[in-house]
Amino acid sequence: MKELKARSLINEMENAMAATETSRSASSRRKNKVTLLAVLLAALLSCTMLAAGASANAPVSYLLTEPTSTQAGDHPSVVTRMSIDNFSEIEPCDCHVFKELKINTPPGLVGSPTNLPRCTQAELVAGACPVDTQIGVSVVNFGRGFSGGYLQPLYNMVPTADELALLALPAPAAPQYPISIAVTIRTESDYGVEYKVFGIPRLIVAFGITQLIWGVPADPVHDPLRFSFNEVKTDQCPEAGKDMLPQLLEDKYPVGCFLSSKPPVPSNAPATPLVSNPTRCSGMLTSSIDSTAYDLGTSHTDASFPAILGCDQLSFDPSLTAKPTTTEADSPSGLDVDLTVPQQLSPNTLTASAIRDVTVTLPEGFTINSNAADGKTSCTDVQAHFGTRLPAECPEFSKIGTMEVEASAFPRTLTGAMYLGEPLPGNRYRIFQVFDGFSLHSKLAGVATPDPVTGQVAVTFKDLPQFNFQDFKMHIFGAERGLLSTPSQCGTYPVVSEFTPWAYPQLPKQTSTQFFTIDSGPNGSPCPPNPRPFGPSFDAGVTDNTAGQHSSFLVDLNRADGDQFLTGLDVRTPPGFSATLKGIPYCPEATITALQSSIYTGLQELASPACPADSEVGDVIAGAGSGSKPLHVPGKVYWAGPYKGAPLSLLIVIPAVSGPYDLGNVAVRVALYVDPVTARVSAVSDPLPQIIEGIPLRTREIRVDLDRKGFILNPTNCDPFSVDATAHGDQGASAELSNHFQVANCASLDFSPELSLKLKGATKRTGHPKLRAVLKTKDGEANLSSASVAMPHSLFLDNAHLRNICTRDDYAAHKCKKASIYGHAAAFTPILDKPLRGPVYLRSSGKALPDLVLDLRGQVNFEASAHIDSVNQGIRTTFDFIPDIPISKVVLNMQGGAKGLLQISRDNFCANTGRAIVRIGGQNGKRAAFRQKLDTSCAKKRSHKRHRRARVLRARKAA
């Protein structure tokens, strides 16, 4: 049945051809209406530029595409012929009647139909397309060997608002059914041009198609083949066996074709190129054809296209200007970019090489703004639909700018948007450019690469489409969280652009340098001097200023735009400011090392902090970025052990996570030096990081809140003090800062210390007893400030035993000899896990008598120094200064015997030891004064004698 049907169709075609040869009457043309409509529908398949070398088993058994010139960037006419396998061994068949066809041209072979006159659908249906709108001709063959053909014009049509371009063939026998070809671009792959025809009726068996696309349609050389109004006929060429290709290439009517005697028809349009050759010279190109036949399903045929030559003859002179959206220094900014590529749309001028790669390097100091990503998200590759023709579905909060492209191939300006691309390992700062229009959905991926040391940014787009454009404009949003930050100083700054042509290496790369100017300070203020000023603000204090109570302690440091960037902060606490360290473990050193070496990501730290939870002592917030809305990133403060010679330290950990970016963790160590005399704490931070992963932080604020419950402990002295600090700037400046500090309600604190004194050992005259002194205080009372103990005159200082006294220099260098130790002491405090213990030295004082020094060591080290003098013929020891820290008990054990400093001066010492005069001062101004009896071993000795005498009497009585 299929062969009978094919034979019937062929017979009908042959009859129509014979009728045409014998008569040109209107009636005969009406007889051939259906047949000719089918022919024109088949001609639709040829209205593209094809490639050569089809597979023998494909519906397209022979495929040849030849440009009239292989010069790169030239504007050749392109002839295409396609042989369709519609012949069996027995007889012709309709084996490969196309239903759909998609033809892919080589990338870089482009057309510019927008610049040419266009025919409307109404004009096409009426057969009245202006002669200026014709862009070529097509021939459909009904005999083997490209014989028996119909010649038809090909028109450039007005596309719909959603189409890139539209071509059409008239249907003279049925003008109400014009045949159209949609032109689009393969945005999912190589951005070559695609011509798509679909819905083709199964009405005719064609053996071949020959097509000619004119490189410059208005060229007078095409006048013989140009169709004027009402000249489109349904007639065929009477010499059916004549191959019309040579005549078409010479722009002549095939001999014997219809209306061969008519004069050439000129075009009134400008001589504007339609076709442009690729601008890449790299050997043979490829193209393909995908077809769907009514009977054999789908098939794919790859083919080749002649090699393009002469790339060294092309021009390549792109230029780029880029400038921030503000001319203020140290301010958030966007960026305006204008890339122009000179194009000469002239038939006698080669097209300039298309841009393959472009790299734009911004000047040093013009960096990514560290607060730009706050509140933003990123667009994933899946959301962008790379590799597809689907429109990108990037989240609105990933949008960072807009774009416009003007090109001769586009009906009007193509608009688009820029998005933050999802960070990938080794490719963190990606940028997606998305264009939508004319049924195109283009997605291009670029990358911003900041210098890890300076932050200088280079933006690169590689392997751009082989597509010529005249102007590309890009606007990156500015505002208070602009993507970029301007340099910190006024001046003129270069923007360097490097362009690689698709004609490379035949054409060299080009470099363009443009400049922009920063002419004021932040918010329009005068340009900052160099070095910049440095006047940060400082605030510090407790949230509850009740004396002796636990409270939170806050430190807040801020700098303004235009000031030097913060590089460090040292804080000195007021006297009496302490903390309860008991029960708080250190964050392990191995964990700290891991945090500082970026083993942990910021997201990991947020989800599960590396330091133990019970070592956390507070929170921190760091503000970064230029403008009035810096990024505020929260973090934690942990308790840590000795560091850089300090007995204690803090670890500040801030996960550097903002928007879609995880830059690891900022882990800064703060050494806590405790003055051994005053107990004042000096917190010295390591240098603050200035840049992370190429993004300068431009740190604006540091806010530390030590808010662990029961941690920070207020003084018990209500005198006015201050929290002092030194802030450091990135240009070497330092700022001395101070904030008033004062607690309240000290007078409400009780003060009732107790002291016990005990002598042990020799109690006879000239004896040297040991001394044990125990001082106790009660919880919640005011802390000690001073203490004085005057021994009764029955005890005095034996100067003969002042043999070894440690010098001040040796003491400071921890080189006191063992012989200078005269006792040992221990101090117990509720704020430490273990008591502080150490030797008691005699240290030179510059006075008549040496000082008595308690060298207490432990988690922290303290020094309690007392001067010794004589009063009322007795020895007095006075601690003029005791730091305002809670001490629950102090135990002092002084040696006796050969190293005893105290000597008994009376024979009847046990009968009357006398009393010590004790005066103890509290930090709240209260005083405790009392006479303390000395406890001795005298009573015990008498008791022992009585017991021995009683045993003797009992023994005698028993005997």
PDB file of N, CA and C in Angstrom, residues 71-73 279 310-318 341-344 349-355 468 501-503 507-508 510:
ATOM      1  N   GLN A  71      36.953  32.682   4.395  1.00  0.00           N
ATOM      2  CA  GLN A  71      37.659  33.718   5.147  1.00  0.00           C
ATOM      3  C   GLN A  71      36.912  34.006   6.455  1.00  0.00           C
ATOM      4  N   ALA A  72      37.635  33.956   7.564  1.00  0.00           N
ATOM      5  CA  ALA A  72      37.040  34.227   8.872  1.00  0.00           C
ATOM      6  C   ALA A  72      36.411  35.610   8.876  1.00  0.00           C
ATOM      7  N   GLY A  73      35.195  35.706   9.409  1.00  0.00           N
ATOM      8  CA  GLY A  73      34.520  36.978   9.538  1.00  0.00           C
ATOM      9  C   GLY A  73      33.950  37.538   8.256  1.00  0.00           C
ATOM     10  N   THR A 279      34.756  33.254  13.605  1.00  0.00           N
ATOM     11  CA  THR A 279      36.028  33.961  13.752  1.00  0.00           C
ATOM     12  C   THR A 279      37.051  33.112  14.484  1.00  0.00           C
ATOM     13  N   GLY A 310      42.251  32.483   7.755  1.00  0.00           N
ATOM     14  CA  GLY A 310      42.498  33.924   7.709  1.00  0.00           C
ATOM     15  C   GLY A 310      42.119  34.687   8.948  1.00  0.00           C
ATOM     16  N   CYS A 311      42.196  34.059  10.128  1.00  0.00           N
ATOM     17  CA  CYS A 311      41.845  34.776  11.356  1.00  0.00           C
ATOM     18  C   CYS A 311      42.792  35.938  11.635  1.00  0.00           C
ATOM     19  N   ASP A 312      44.002  35.867  11.093  1.00  0.00           N
ATOM     20  CA  ASP A 312      44.939  36.955  11.315  1.00  0.00           C
ATOM     21  C   ASP A 312      44.533  38.234  10.590  1.00  0.00           C
ATOM     22  N   GLN A 313      43.520  38.149   9.715  1.00  0.00           N
ATOM     23  CA  GLN A 313      43.061  39.323   8.992  1.00  0.00           C
ATOM     24  C   GLN A 313      41.966  40.077   9.756  1.00  0.00           C
ATOM     25  N   LEU A 314      41.532  39.534  10.889  1.00  0.00           N
ATOM     26  CA  LEU A 314      40.416  40.125  11.619  1.00  0.00           C
ATOM     27  C   LEU A 314      40.883  41.265  12.504  1.00  0.00           C
ATOM     28  N   SER A 315      39.951  42.117  12.840  1.00  0.00           N
ATOM     29  CA  SER A 315      40.210  43.150  13.840  1.00  0.00           C
ATOM     30  C   SER A 315      39.772  42.635  15.210  1.00  0.00           C
ATOM     31  N   PHE A 316      40.343  43.227  16.237  1.00  0.00           N
ATOM     32  CA  PHE A 316      39.960  42.861  17.605  1.00  0.00           C
ATOM     33  C   PHE A 316      40.364  44.007  18.510  1.00  0.00           C
ATOM     34  N   ASP A 317      39.406  44.825  18.855  1.00  0.00           N
ATOM     35  CA  ASP A 317      39.716  46.035  19.610  1.00  0.00           C
ATOM     36  C   ASP A 317      38.636  46.337  20.646  1.00  0.00           C
ATOM     37  N   PRO A 318      38.368  45.392  21.546  1.00  0.00           N
ATOM     38  CA  PRO A 318      37.358  45.670  22.585  1.00  0.00           C
ATOM     39  C   PRO A 318      37.900  46.660  23.609  1.00  0.00           C
ATOM     40  N   VAL A 341      32.552  46.542  21.679  1.00  0.00           N
ATOM     41  CA  VAL A 341      33.345  45.849  20.663  1.00  0.00           C
ATOM     42  C   VAL A 341      32.985  46.482  19.325  1.00  0.00           C
ATOM     43  N   PRO A 342      33.874  47.275  18.754  1.00  0.00           N
ATOM     44  CA  PRO A 342      33.549  47.920  17.478  1.00  0.00           C
ATOM     45  C   PRO A 342      33.191  46.897  16.399  1.00  0.00           C
ATOM     46  N   GLN A 343      32.063  47.106  15.740  1.00  0.00           N
ATOM     47  CA  GLN A 343      31.595  46.221  14.675  1.00  0.00           C
ATOM     48  C   GLN A 343      31.273  47.066  13.443  1.00  0.00           C
ATOM     49  N   GLN A 344      31.797  46.649  12.331  1.00  0.00           N
ATOM     50  CA  GLN A 344      31.517  47.315  11.061  1.00  0.00           C
ATOM     51  C   GLN A 344      30.580  46.431  10.256  1.00  0.00           C
ATOM     52  N   THR A 349      33.747  44.643   4.907  1.00  0.00           N
ATOM     53  CA  THR A 349      34.559  44.625   6.120  1.00  0.00           C
ATOM     54  C   THR A 349      34.325  43.326   6.868  1.00  0.00           C
ATOM     55  N   LEU A 350      35.424  42.684   7.259  1.00  0.00           N
ATOM     56  CA  LEU A 350      35.308  41.447   8.004  1.00  0.00           C
ATOM     57  C   LEU A 350      34.770  41.725   9.404  1.00  0.00           C
ATOM     58  N   THR A 351      33.993  40.789   9.891  1.00  0.00           N
ATOM     59  CA  THR A 351      33.495  40.893  11.259  1.00  0.00           C
ATOM     60  C   THR A 351      34.658  40.780  12.241  1.00  0.00           C
ATOM     61  N   ALA A 352      34.649  41.587  13.288  1.00  0.00           N
ATOM     62  CA  ALA A 352      35.691  41.497  14.312  1.00  0.00           C
ATOM     63  C   ALA A 352      35.605  40.163  15.030  1.00  0.00           C
ATOM     64  N   SER A 353      36.734  39.711  15.533  1.00  0.00           N
ATOM     65  CA  SER A 353      36.745  38.454  16.263  1.00  0.00           C
ATOM     66  C   SER A 353      35.859  38.554  17.505  1.00  0.00           C
ATOM     67  N   ALA A 354      35.143  37.497  17.757  1.00  0.00           N
ATOM     68  CA  ALA A 354      34.357  37.423  18.985  1.00  0.00           C
ATOM     69  C   ALA A 354      35.294  37.239  20.176  1.00  0.00           C
ATOM     70  N   ILE A 355      34.830  37.655  21.348  1.00  0.00           N
ATOM     71  CA  ILE A 355      35.621  37.532  22.575  1.00  0.00           C
ATOM     72  C   ILE A 355      35.422  36.138  23.143  1.00  0.00           C
ATOM     73  N   ASN A 468      29.028  37.854  18.255  1.00  0.00           N
ATOM     74  CA  ASN A 468      29.443  39.249  18.201  1.00  0.00           C
ATOM     75  C   ASN A 468      28.353  40.164  18.752  1.00  0.00           C
ATOM     76  N   PRO A 501      40.763  36.682  22.063  1.00  0.00           N
ATOM     77  CA  PRO A 501      39.829  36.507  20.946  1.00  0.00           C
ATOM     78  C   PRO A 501      39.638  35.034  20.606  1.00  0.00           C
ATOM     79  N   TRP A 502      38.506  34.741  19.996  1.00  0.00           N
ATOM     80  CA  TRP A 502      38.323  33.389  19.473  1.00  0.00           C
ATOM     81  C   TRP A 502      39.310  33.135  18.341  1.00  0.00           C
ATOM     82  N   ALA A 503      39.855  34.182  17.757  1.00  0.00           N
ATOM     83  CA  ALA A 503      40.849  34.035  16.702  1.00  0.00           C
ATOM     84  C   ALA A 503      42.250  33.775  17.250  1.00  0.00           C
ATOM     85  N   LEU A 507      45.363  35.928  16.337  1.00  0.00           N
ATOM     86  CA  LEU A 507      45.323  37.298  16.840  1.00  0.00           C
ATOM     87  C   LEU A 507      45.806  37.311  18.282  1.00  0.00           C
ATOM     88  N   PRO A 508      46.554  38.323  18.692  1.00  0.00           N
ATOM     89  CA  PRO A 508      47.035  38.356  20.075  1.00  0.00           C
ATOM     90  C   PRO A 508      45.929  38.787  21.039  1.00  0.00           C
ATOM     91  N   GLN A 510      44.396  41.180  23.893  1.00  0.00           N
ATOM     92  CA  GLN A 510      44.402  42.626  24.007  1.00  0.00           C
ATOM     93  C   GLN A 510      44.201  43.029  25.465  1.00  0.00           C
TER      94      GLN A 510
END
